[in-house]
Amino acid sequence: MERAGSESGIQIHNDGRVSNIPAGMVTDQFGIVGLLAFLKGCRSRQEIKAISQGRDLTSLGFNLNASENLYNSFLSPWSDTPCRPQDIDMSVPPEYIVGPMIKQKLIPPKIENFNDDILFYLFYTSCGDLLQLIAARELHRRDWRYHKEEKCWIARAPDCEPLQKTQTFERGTYYVFDVSHWQKVKREMYLEYDKLEQAAVDVDALLPLLPVFRKAAMAKPVPEQTMPWEYST
C-alpha cells in the first residue's frame, strides 16, 4: 500500500478514496480495500481509533472478571447523565413489593406541603416525567423562576427589592439553587426577563397519567401577571 503520489501500487488519498487497484481486487472504497485504508488512517487519527479498534475497558478501571454489574447506573454511551434511581434494575425481595397492595389506600400527597428541597429533588431526578412538571409548577407558585440559559432555579431574596428594574430586565440580589452543593446561594445578578421561564407548567391534560398526584397538582392557578416577574399576594 502506498500513499497518493506514488507511481505504482494501490493509492490511498487523503479524502479516503482508493485508486490504482490491481485487476481482480475490490474496485471501490466500500470493501476490504476501503477497510484497510480506514485501519491505516487510525494510526494518525486518534478520533476514529476507538471506532475501529474499541477501547480497553480495563484501562478505565473496570474489573471485567467481577461477578456483579460493572456500572449499575450507566444509561448509554450517548447519555450525559446516569440512570435515574427508578430506571436501575434492582433485585427486590417479594416481601418488600407492597405497592400493588397499598397504593389504593394511601392518602394522596399534598405537594403544596413539600419543602423546597423535596421539590428540587423531584425536579432533578424525574427528568422527562410528569413529576418533574408538577414540581416545576409548584416551584413557580413559590416565585422561583427557571433560567433557560444558566439552567438553574432563581428566586428573589426576601426583603431585597431590585436595585434596578425595567420592562425587560432587573438587577438585584437573588437566591440561586446550586445543584452541585444542593443549597441556595445568595448572589447579585442581572436578569433579563426573556431568559426566564415565565409560564407555569400546564399539567392538567397529563394528570390522568398520574392519578395519585391529581389533588396535589390541582391547587389554585397562577394569577395573571402584568410584569414578567411579579410576586403573588
Coordinates of N, CA and C in Angstrom, one line a residue:
M1 N 0.8 -1.2 0.0 CA 0.0 0.0 0.0 C 0.9 1.3 0.0
E2 N 0.5 2.2 -0.8 CA 1.3 3.5 -0.9 C 0.4 4.7 -0.8
R3 N 0.8 5.7 -0.3 CA 0.1 7.0 -0.3 C -0.1 7.5 -1.7
A4 N -1.1 8.4 -1.8 CA -1.3 9.1 -3.1 C 0.0 9.8 -3.5
G5 N 0.4 9.8 -4.7 CA 1.6 10.5 -5.2 C 2.6 9.5 -5.7
S6 N 2.6 8.2 -5.2 CA 3.5 7.2 -5.7 C 3.0 6.8 -7.1
E7 N 3.9 6.2 -7.9 CA 3.6 5.9 -9.2 C 3.0 4.5 -9.4
S8 N 3.2 3.6 -8.4 CA 2.8 2.2 -8.5 C 2.1 1.8 -7.2
G9 N 1.3 0.7 -7.3 CA 0.7 0.2 -6.1 C -0.7 0.9 -5.9
I10 N -1.4 0.4 -4.9 CA -2.7 0.9 -4.5 C -2.5 2.3 -3.9
Q11 N -3.3 3.3 -4.4 CA -3.2 4.7 -3.9 C -4.3 5.0 -2.9
I12 N -3.9 5.5 -1.7 CA -4.9 5.9 -0.7 C -4.8 7.4 -0.6
H13 N -5.9 8.1 -1.0 CA -5.9 9.5 -1.0 C -6.4 10.1 0.4
N14 N -6.1 11.4 0.6 CA -6.4 12.0 1.9 C -7.9 12.0 2.2
D15 N -8.7 12.0 1.1 CA -10.2 12.1 1.3 C -10.8 10.7 1.5
G16 N -9.9 9.6 1.6 CA -10.4 8.3 1.8 C -10.6 7.5 0.6
R17 N -10.5 8.1 -0.6 CA -10.7 7.3 -1.9 C -9.5 6.4 -2.1
V18 N -9.7 5.3 -2.7 CA -8.7 4.3 -3.1 C -8.7 4.2 -4.6
S19 N -7.5 4.3 -5.2 CA -7.4 4.2 -6.6 C -6.2 3.3 -7.0
N20 N -6.0 3.1 -8.3 CA -4.9 2.3 -8.8 C -4.9 0.8 -8.2
I21 N -6.2 0.3 -8.1 CA -6.4 -1.0 -7.5 C -6.1 -2.1 -8.6
P22 N -5.3 -3.0 -8.4 CA -5.0 -4.0 -9.4 C -6.2 -4.8 -9.8
A23 N -6.2 -5.3 -11.1 CA -7.3 -6.0 -11.6 C -7.6 -7.3 -10.7
G24 N -8.9 -7.5 -10.5 CA -9.2 -8.7 -9.7 C -9.5 -8.4 -8.2
M25 N -9.1 -7.2 -7.7 CA -9.4 -6.8 -6.4 C -10.6 -5.9 -6.3
V26 N -11.1 -5.7 -5.1 CA -12.3 -4.8 -4.9 C -12.1 -3.5 -5.6
T27 N -13.0 -3.0 -6.2 CA -12.8 -1.8 -7.1 C -13.3 -0.5 -6.5
D28 N -13.7 -0.5 -5.2 CA -14.1 0.8 -4.6 C -13.7 0.8 -3.1
Q29 N -14.0 2.0 -2.4 CA -13.6 2.2 -1.1 C -14.5 1.6 0.0
F30 N -15.5 0.8 -0.5 CA -16.5 0.3 0.5 C -16.3 -1.2 0.8
G31 N -15.3 -1.8 0.3 CA -15.0 -3.2 0.5 C -13.8 -3.3 1.4
I32 N -13.1 -4.5 1.2 CA -11.9 -4.8 2.0 C -10.8 -3.8 1.9
V33 N -10.6 -3.3 0.7 CA -9.6 -2.3 0.5 C -9.9 -1.0 1.2
G34 N -11.1 -0.6 1.2 CA -11.5 0.6 2.0 C -11.3 0.3 3.5
L35 N -11.6 -0.9 4.0 CA -11.4 -1.2 5.4 C -9.9 -1.1 5.7
L36 N -9.1 -1.5 4.8 CA -7.6 -1.5 5.1 C -7.2 0.0 5.2
A37 N -7.8 0.8 4.3 CA -7.4 2.3 4.3 C -7.9 2.9 5.6
F38 N -9.1 2.5 6.1 CA -9.6 3.0 7.3 C -8.7 2.6 8.5
L39 N -8.3 1.4 8.5 CA -7.4 0.9 9.6 C -6.0 1.7 9.6
K40 N -5.5 1.9 8.4 CA -4.3 2.6 8.3 C -4.4 4.1 8.7
G41 N -5.6 4.6 8.5 CA -5.9 6.0 8.9 C -6.0 6.2 10.4
C42 N -6.3 5.1 11.1 CA -6.4 5.1 12.5 C -5.1 5.4 13.2
R43 N -4.0 5.1 12.5 CA -2.7 5.3 13.1 C -2.4 6.8 13.3
S44 N -3.0 7.6 12.4 CA -2.7 9.0 12.5 C -3.9 9.8 13.0
R45 N -5.1 9.2 13.1 CA -6.3 9.9 13.5 C -6.8 9.2 14.7
Q46 N -6.5 9.8 15.9 CA -6.9 9.2 17.2 C -8.5 9.2 17.4
E47 N -9.1 10.2 16.7 CA -10.6 10.3 17.0 C -11.4 9.2 16.4
I48 N -10.8 8.5 15.4 CA -11.5 7.3 14.8 C -11.0 6.0 15.3
K49 N -9.9 6.0 16.1 CA -9.3 4.8 16.5 C -10.3 4.0 17.4
A50 N -11.0 4.7 18.3 CA -12.0 3.9 19.1 C -13.1 3.3 18.3
I51 N -13.4 3.8 17.2 CA -14.5 3.3 16.3 C -14.0 1.9 15.7
S52 N -12.8 1.9 15.3 CA -12.3 0.7 14.6 C -11.8 -0.4 15.6
Q53 N -11.1 0.0 16.6 CA -10.4 -0.9 17.5 C -11.1 -1.0 18.9
G54 N -12.0 -0.1 19.2 CA -12.6 -0.1 20.5 C -11.7 0.4 21.6
R55 N -12.0 0.2 22.8 CA -11.2 0.7 24.0 C -11.1 -0.4 25.0
D56 N -9.9 -0.5 25.5 CA -9.6 -1.5 26.6 C -10.3 -1.0 27.9
L57 N -11.4 -1.7 28.3 CA -12.1 -1.2 29.5 C -11.3 -1.3 30.8
T58 N -10.3 -2.2 30.8 CA -9.5 -2.3 32.0 C -8.7 -1.0 32.2
S59 N -8.4 -0.3 31.1 CA -7.7 1.0 31.3 C -8.6 2.1 31.9
L60 N -9.9 1.8 32.0 CA -10.8 2.8 32.6 C -11.1 2.4 34.1
G61 N -10.4 1.3 34.5 CA -10.6 0.9 35.9 C -11.7 -0.2 36.1
F62 N -12.2 -0.8 35.0 CA -13.2 -1.8 35.2 C -12.6 -3.2 35.4
N63 N -13.2 -3.9 36.3 CA -12.7 -5.3 36.6 C -13.6 -6.2 35.8
L64 N -13.2 -6.7 34.6 CA -14.0 -7.5 33.8 C -14.3 -8.9 34.3
N65 N -13.6 -9.3 35.3 CA -13.8 -10.6 36.0 C -14.7 -10.5 37.1
A66 N -15.3 -9.3 37.4 CA -16.2 -9.2 38.5 C -17.5 -9.9 38.3
S67 N -18.1 -10.5 39.3 CA -19.3 -11.2 39.2 C -20.5 -10.2 39.2
E68 N -20.4 -9.1 39.8 CA -21.5 -8.1 39.9 C -21.5 -7.2 38.7
N69 N -22.5 -6.4 38.6 CA -22.6 -5.4 37.5 C -21.5 -4.4 37.5
L70 N -20.9 -4.1 36.4 CA -19.8 -3.2 36.4 C -20.2 -1.7 36.7
Y71 N -21.3 -1.3 36.2 CA -21.8 0.1 36.5 C -23.3 0.1 36.4
N72 N -23.9 0.1 37.6 CA -25.4 -0.1 37.6 C -26.1 1.1 37.0
S73 N -25.5 2.3 37.1 CA -26.3 3.5 36.7 C -25.9 4.0 35.3
F74 N -25.1 3.1 34.5 CA -24.8 3.5 33.2 C -26.0 3.4 32.3
L75 N -26.3 4.5 31.6 CA -27.5 4.6 30.8 C -27.2 4.2 29.3
S76 N -26.2 4.9 28.7 CA -25.8 4.6 27.3 C -24.6 5.4 27.0
P77 N -23.8 5.0 26.0 CA -22.7 5.8 25.6 C -23.0 7.3 25.1
W78 N -24.3 7.5 24.8 CA -24.7 8.8 24.2 C -25.4 9.6 25.3
S79 N -25.5 9.2 26.5 CA -26.2 9.9 27.5 C -25.2 10.7 28.4
D80 N -25.5 12.0 28.7 CA -24.7 12.8 29.5 C -25.0 12.6 31.0
T81 N -26.0 11.9 31.3 CA -26.4 11.7 32.7 C -26.5 10.2 33.0
P82 N -26.3 9.7 34.3 CA -26.5 8.3 34.6 C -28.0 8.0 34.7
C83 N -28.3 6.7 34.9 CA -29.7 6.3 35.1 C -30.3 7.0 36.3
R84 N -31.6 7.3 36.1 CA -32.4 7.7 37.3 C -32.5 6.6 38.3
P85 N -32.7 6.8 39.6 CA -32.9 5.7 40.5 C -34.0 4.7 40.1
Q86 N -35.1 5.3 39.6 CA -36.2 4.4 39.2 C -35.9 3.6 37.9
D87 N -34.9 3.9 37.2 CA -34.5 3.1 36.0 C -33.5 2.0 36.2
I88 N -33.0 1.9 37.4 CA -32.0 0.9 37.7 C -32.6 -0.4 38.1
D89 N -32.3 -1.4 37.5 CA -32.9 -2.7 37.7 C -32.3 -3.4 39.0
M90 N -33.0 -3.4 40.1 CA -32.5 -3.9 41.3 C -33.4 -5.2 41.7
S91 N -32.8 -6.1 42.3 CA -33.5 -7.3 42.8 C -34.1 -6.9 44.2
V92 N -35.4 -7.0 44.2 CA -36.1 -6.6 45.5 C -36.8 -7.9 46.0
P93 N -36.6 -8.2 47.3 CA -37.4 -9.4 47.8 C -38.9 -9.2 47.7
P94 N -39.6 -10.3 47.4 CA -41.0 -10.1 47.2 C -41.8 -9.5 48.4
E95 N -41.3 -9.8 49.7 CA -42.0 -9.2 50.8 C -41.9 -7.7 50.9
Y96 N -41.0 -7.1 50.1 CA -40.9 -5.7 50.1 C -41.8 -5.0 49.0
I97 N -42.3 -5.8 48.1 CA -43.1 -5.3 47.0 C -44.5 -5.2 47.4
V98 N -44.8 -4.1 48.1 CA -46.2 -3.9 48.7 C -47.0 -2.9 47.9
G99 N -46.4 -2.3 46.9 CA -47.1 -1.2 46.2 C -48.5 -1.6 45.7
P100 N -48.6 -2.7 45.0 CA -49.9 -3.1 44.5 C -50.9 -3.3 45.5
M101 N -50.5 -3.6 46.8 CA -51.5 -3.9 47.8 C -51.9 -2.7 48.6
I102 N -51.1 -1.6 48.6 CA -51.5 -0.5 49.4 C -51.7 0.8 48.7
K103 N -51.4 0.8 47.4 CA -51.4 2.1 46.6 C -52.8 2.7 46.6
Q104 N -53.8 1.9 46.6 CA -55.2 2.5 46.6 C -55.6 3.0 48.0
K105 N -54.8 2.6 49.0 CA -55.2 3.0 50.4 C -54.4 4.2 50.9
L106 N -53.4 4.6 50.1 CA -52.6 5.8 50.5 C -53.3 7.1 50.3
I107 N -53.1 8.0 51.2 CA -53.7 9.3 51.1 C -52.8 10.1 50.0
P108 N -53.5 10.7 49.0 CA -52.7 11.5 48.0 C -51.8 12.5 48.7
P109 N -50.6 12.6 48.3 CA -49.7 13.6 48.9 C -50.1 15.0 48.5
K110 N -49.9 16.0 49.4 CA -50.2 17.4 49.1 C -48.9 18.0 48.8
I111 N -48.7 18.2 47.5 CA -47.4 18.7 47.1 C -47.1 20.1 47.6
E112 N -48.2 20.9 47.9 CA -48.0 22.2 48.4 C -47.4 22.2 49.8
N113 N -47.4 21.0 50.5 CA -46.8 20.9 51.8 C -45.4 20.5 51.7
F114 N -44.9 20.1 50.5 CA -43.5 19.7 50.4 C -42.6 20.9 50.6
N115 N -41.4 20.7 51.2 CA -40.5 21.8 51.2 C -39.7 22.0 49.9
D116 N -39.0 23.0 49.8 CA -38.3 23.3 48.5 C -37.3 22.2 48.2
D117 N -36.6 21.6 49.1 CA -35.6 20.6 48.9 C -36.3 19.4 48.2
I118 N -37.5 19.0 48.6 CA -38.2 17.8 48.0 C -38.6 18.2 46.6
L119 N -39.1 19.4 46.4 CA -39.5 19.8 45.1 C -38.3 19.8 44.1
F120 N -37.1 20.3 44.6 CA -35.9 20.3 43.7 C -35.5 18.9 43.4
Y121 N -35.6 18.0 44.4 CA -35.3 16.6 44.2 C -36.2 15.9 43.2
L122 N -37.5 16.2 43.2 CA -38.4 15.7 42.2 C -38.1 16.2 40.9
F123 N -37.7 17.5 40.8 CA -37.5 18.1 39.5 C -36.2 17.5 38.9
Y124 N -35.1 17.4 39.6 CA -33.9 16.9 39.0 C -33.7 15.4 38.9
T125 N -34.5 14.7 39.6 CA -34.4 13.2 39.5 C -35.5 12.6 38.7
S126 N -36.5 13.4 38.2 CA -37.6 12.8 37.4 C -37.7 13.5 36.1
C127 N -36.5 13.6 35.4 CA -36.4 14.2 34.1 C -37.3 13.5 33.1
G128 N -38.1 14.3 32.4 CA -39.0 13.7 31.4 C -40.2 13.0 32.0
D129 N -40.4 13.2 33.3 CA -41.5 12.5 33.9 C -42.6 13.6 34.3
L130 N -43.8 13.2 34.5 CA -44.9 14.1 34.9 C -44.5 14.7 36.3
L131 N -43.9 14.0 37.1 CA -43.5 14.5 38.4 C -42.6 15.8 38.3
Q132 N -41.8 15.8 37.3 CA -40.9 17.0 37.1 C -41.8 18.2 36.7
L133 N -42.8 18.0 35.9 CA -43.7 19.1 35.6 C -44.5 19.6 36.8
I134 N -44.9 18.7 37.6 CA -45.7 19.1 38.8 C -44.8 19.8 39.8
A135 N -43.5 19.3 40.0 CA -42.6 20.0 40.9 C -42.3 21.4 40.3
A136 N -42.1 21.6 39.0 CA -41.8 22.9 38.4 C -43.0 23.8 38.6
R137 N -44.2 23.3 38.5 CA -45.4 24.1 38.7 C -45.5 24.7 40.1
E138 N -45.2 23.8 41.1 CA -45.2 24.3 42.5 C -44.1 25.3 42.8
L139 N -42.9 25.0 42.2 CA -41.8 26.0 42.4 C -42.2 27.3 41.8
H140 N -42.8 27.3 40.7 CA -43.3 28.5 40.0 C -44.2 29.3 40.9
R141 N -45.1 28.6 41.6 CA -46.1 29.2 42.5 C -45.3 29.9 43.7
R142 N -44.2 29.3 44.1 CA -43.4 29.9 45.2 C -42.5 30.9 44.7
D143 N -42.7 31.5 43.5 CA -41.9 32.6 43.0 C -40.5 32.2 42.6
W144 N -40.2 30.9 42.3 CA -39.0 30.5 41.7 C -39.2 30.6 40.2
R145 N -38.1 31.0 39.5 CA -38.1 31.1 38.1 C -36.9 30.3 37.5
Y146 N -37.2 29.5 36.5 CA -36.1 28.7 35.9 C -35.4 29.6 34.8
H147 N -34.1 29.7 34.9 CA -33.3 30.4 34.0 C -32.9 29.5 32.8
K148 N -33.3 29.8 31.6 CA -33.2 28.9 30.5 C -31.8 28.8 30.0
E149 N -30.9 29.8 30.2 CA -29.6 29.7 29.8 C -28.6 29.2 30.9
E150 N -28.8 29.7 32.1 CA -28.0 29.2 33.2 C -28.4 27.8 33.7
K151 N -29.6 27.3 33.3 CA -30.1 26.0 33.7 C -30.2 25.9 35.2
C152 N -30.8 26.9 35.9 CA -30.9 26.8 37.3 C -32.2 27.6 37.7
W153 N -32.6 27.3 39.0 CA -33.7 28.0 39.6 C -33.3 29.2 40.3
I154 N -34.0 30.3 40.2 CA -33.7 31.6 40.8 C -34.9 32.2 41.5
A155 N -34.7 32.8 42.6 CA -35.8 33.5 43.3 C -35.2 34.7 44.0
R156 N -36.1 35.8 44.1 CA -35.6 37.0 44.8 C -35.4 36.7 46.2
A157 N -34.3 37.3 46.7 CA -34.0 37.2 48.2 C -35.1 38.0 48.9
P158 N -35.6 37.4 50.1 CA -36.6 38.1 50.9 C -36.1 39.5 51.3
D159 N -37.1 40.4 51.3 CA -36.8 41.8 51.7 C -35.7 42.5 50.9
C160 N -35.4 42.0 49.7 CA -34.4 42.7 48.8 C -35.1 43.1 47.5
E161 N -35.5 44.3 47.5 CA -36.1 44.8 46.2 C -35.0 45.0 45.2
P162 N -35.4 44.8 43.9 CA -34.4 45.0 42.8 C -33.8 46.4 42.9
L163 N -32.5 46.5 42.7 CA -31.8 47.8 42.6 C -32.1 48.5 41.4
Q164 N -32.5 47.8 40.3 CA -32.8 48.4 39.0 C -33.9 47.5 38.4
K165 N -34.9 48.2 37.8 CA -36.0 47.4 37.2 C -36.6 48.1 36.0
T166 N -36.6 47.4 34.9 CA -37.2 48.0 33.7 C -38.3 47.0 33.2
Q167 N -38.8 47.2 32.0 CA -39.7 46.3 31.3 C -39.0 45.1 30.8
T168 N -37.7 45.1 30.7 CA -37.0 43.9 30.0 C -36.0 43.3 31.0
F169 N -35.6 43.9 32.0 CA -34.6 43.3 32.9 C -34.7 43.9 34.3
E170 N -34.0 43.3 35.2 CA -33.9 43.8 36.6 C -32.5 43.3 37.2
R171 N -32.1 44.1 38.1 CA -30.8 43.8 38.8 C -31.0 43.8 40.3
G172 N -30.5 42.8 41.0 CA -30.6 42.8 42.4 C -30.0 41.6 43.1
T173 N -30.5 41.2 44.3 CA -30.0 40.1 45.0 C -31.0 38.9 44.9
Y174 N -30.4 37.7 44.6 CA -31.3 36.6 44.4 C -30.7 35.3 45.0
Y175 N -31.6 34.4 45.3 CA -31.2 33.0 45.7 C -31.1 32.2 44.4
V176 N -30.0 31.5 44.2 CA -29.8 30.5 43.1 C -29.7 29.2 43.8
F177 N -30.4 28.2 43.3 CA -30.3 26.8 43.8 C -29.1 26.2 43.1
D178 N -28.1 25.9 43.9 CA -26.9 25.2 43.4 C -27.0 23.7 43.5
V179 N -27.2 23.0 42.4 CA -27.4 21.6 42.4 C -26.2 20.8 42.8
S180 N -25.0 21.3 42.5 CA -23.8 20.6 42.8 C -23.6 20.5 44.3
H181 N -24.0 21.6 45.1 CA -23.8 21.6 46.5 C -25.2 21.4 47.2
W182 N -26.2 21.4 46.5 CA -27.6 21.2 47.0 C -27.9 22.2 48.1
Q183 N -27.8 23.5 47.7 CA -28.1 24.6 48.6 C -28.5 25.8 47.9
K184 N -29.1 26.7 48.6 CA -29.5 28.0 48.0 C -28.3 29.0 48.2
V185 N -27.8 29.6 47.2 CA -26.7 30.5 47.2 C -27.2 31.9 46.9
K186 N -26.8 32.9 47.8 CA -27.2 34.3 47.6 C -26.2 34.9 46.6
R187 N -26.8 35.6 45.6 CA -25.9 36.1 44.6 C -26.6 37.4 43.9
E188 N -25.7 38.4 43.7 CA -26.2 39.5 42.9 C -26.2 39.2 41.4
M189 N -27.3 39.5 40.7 CA -27.4 39.1 39.4 C -28.1 40.2 38.5
Y190 N -27.8 40.1 37.2 CA -28.6 40.9 36.2 C -29.4 40.0 35.5
L191 N -30.7 40.1 35.5 CA -31.6 39.2 34.9 C -32.4 39.8 33.8
E192 N -32.4 39.2 32.6 CA -33.3 39.6 31.5 C -34.5 38.7 31.5
Y193 N -35.7 39.3 31.5 CA -36.9 38.6 31.7 C -37.1 37.5 30.6
D194 N -36.6 37.8 29.4 CA -36.9 36.8 28.3 C -36.0 35.5 28.5
K195 N -35.1 35.5 29.4 CA -34.3 34.3 29.7 C -34.8 33.5 30.8
L196 N -36.0 34.0 31.4 CA -36.6 33.2 32.5 C -37.8 32.5 32.0
E197 N -38.1 31.3 32.5 CA -39.3 30.6 32.1 C -40.4 31.2 32.8
Q198 N -41.3 31.8 32.0 CA -42.4 32.6 32.6 C -43.7 31.9 33.0
A199 N -44.1 31.0 32.0 CA -45.4 30.4 32.2 C -45.3 29.2 33.2
A200 N -46.3 29.1 34.0 CA -46.4 27.9 34.9 C -46.7 26.7 34.0
V201 N -46.2 25.6 34.4 CA -46.4 24.4 33.6 C -47.8 23.9 33.6
D202 N -48.4 23.7 32.5 CA -49.7 23.2 32.4 C -49.7 21.7 32.3
V203 N -50.1 21.1 33.4 CA -50.1 19.6 33.5 C -51.4 19.0 33.6
D204 N -52.5 19.8 33.5 CA -53.8 19.3 33.6 C -54.2 18.2 32.6
A205 N -53.7 18.3 31.4 CA -54.0 17.3 30.4 C -53.3 16.0 30.7
L206 N -52.2 16.1 31.5 CA -51.4 14.9 31.7 C -51.7 14.2 33.1
L207 N -52.6 14.9 33.9 CA -52.8 14.4 35.2 C -53.4 13.0 35.2
P208 N -54.3 12.5 34.3 CA -54.8 11.2 34.3 C -53.7 10.1 34.3
L209 N -52.5 10.5 33.8 CA -51.4 9.5 33.8 C -50.8 9.3 35.1
L210 N -51.1 10.2 36.1 CA -50.5 10.0 37.4 C -51.6 10.4 38.4
P211 N -52.6 9.5 38.6 CA -53.8 9.9 39.4 C -53.4 10.2 40.9
V212 N -52.4 9.6 41.4 CA -52.1 9.9 42.9 C -51.7 11.3 43.1
F213 N -51.3 12.0 42.1 CA -50.9 13.4 42.3 C -51.9 14.4 41.8
R214 N -53.1 13.9 41.4 CA -54.1 14.7 40.9 C -54.5 15.9 41.8
K215 N -54.8 15.5 43.1 CA -55.2 16.5 44.0 C -54.0 17.5 44.3
A216 N -52.8 16.9 44.3 CA -51.6 17.8 44.7 C -51.4 18.8 43.6
A217 N -51.7 18.5 42.4 CA -51.5 19.5 41.3 C -52.6 20.4 41.0
M218 N -53.8 20.2 41.7 CA -54.9 21.0 41.4 C -55.1 22.2 42.3
A219 N -54.0 22.8 42.8 CA -54.1 23.9 43.6 C -54.5 25.1 42.8
K220 N -54.7 26.3 43.4 CA -55.2 27.4 42.7 C -54.3 27.8 41.6
P221 N -54.8 28.3 40.4 CA -54.0 28.6 39.3 C -53.1 29.8 39.6
V222 N -52.0 29.9 38.8 CA -51.1 31.1 38.9 C -51.9 32.3 38.4
P223 N -51.9 33.4 39.1 CA -52.6 34.6 38.7 C -52.0 35.2 37.4
E224 N -52.8 36.0 36.7 CA -52.2 36.7 35.5 C -51.2 37.7 36.0
Q225 N -50.1 37.9 35.2 CA -49.1 38.8 35.6 C -48.9 39.9 34.6
T226 N -48.8 41.1 35.2 CA -48.6 42.3 34.3 C -47.1 42.5 34.0
M227 N -46.2 42.0 34.9 CA -44.8 42.0 34.6 C -44.3 40.6 34.5
P228 N -43.2 40.4 33.9 CA -42.7 39.0 33.7 C -42.4 38.3 35.0
W229 N -42.1 39.1 36.1 CA -41.7 38.5 37.3 C -42.4 39.3 38.5
E230 N -43.6 39.0 38.8 CA -44.3 39.6 39.9 C -44.7 38.6 40.9
Y231 N -44.5 39.0 42.2 CA -44.8 38.0 43.3 C -46.3 38.0 43.5
S232 N -46.8 36.8 43.7 CA -48.2 36.6 44.0 C -48.5 37.1 45.5
T233 N -49.7 37.6 45.7 CA -50.0 38.1 47.1 C -50.8 37.1 47.8

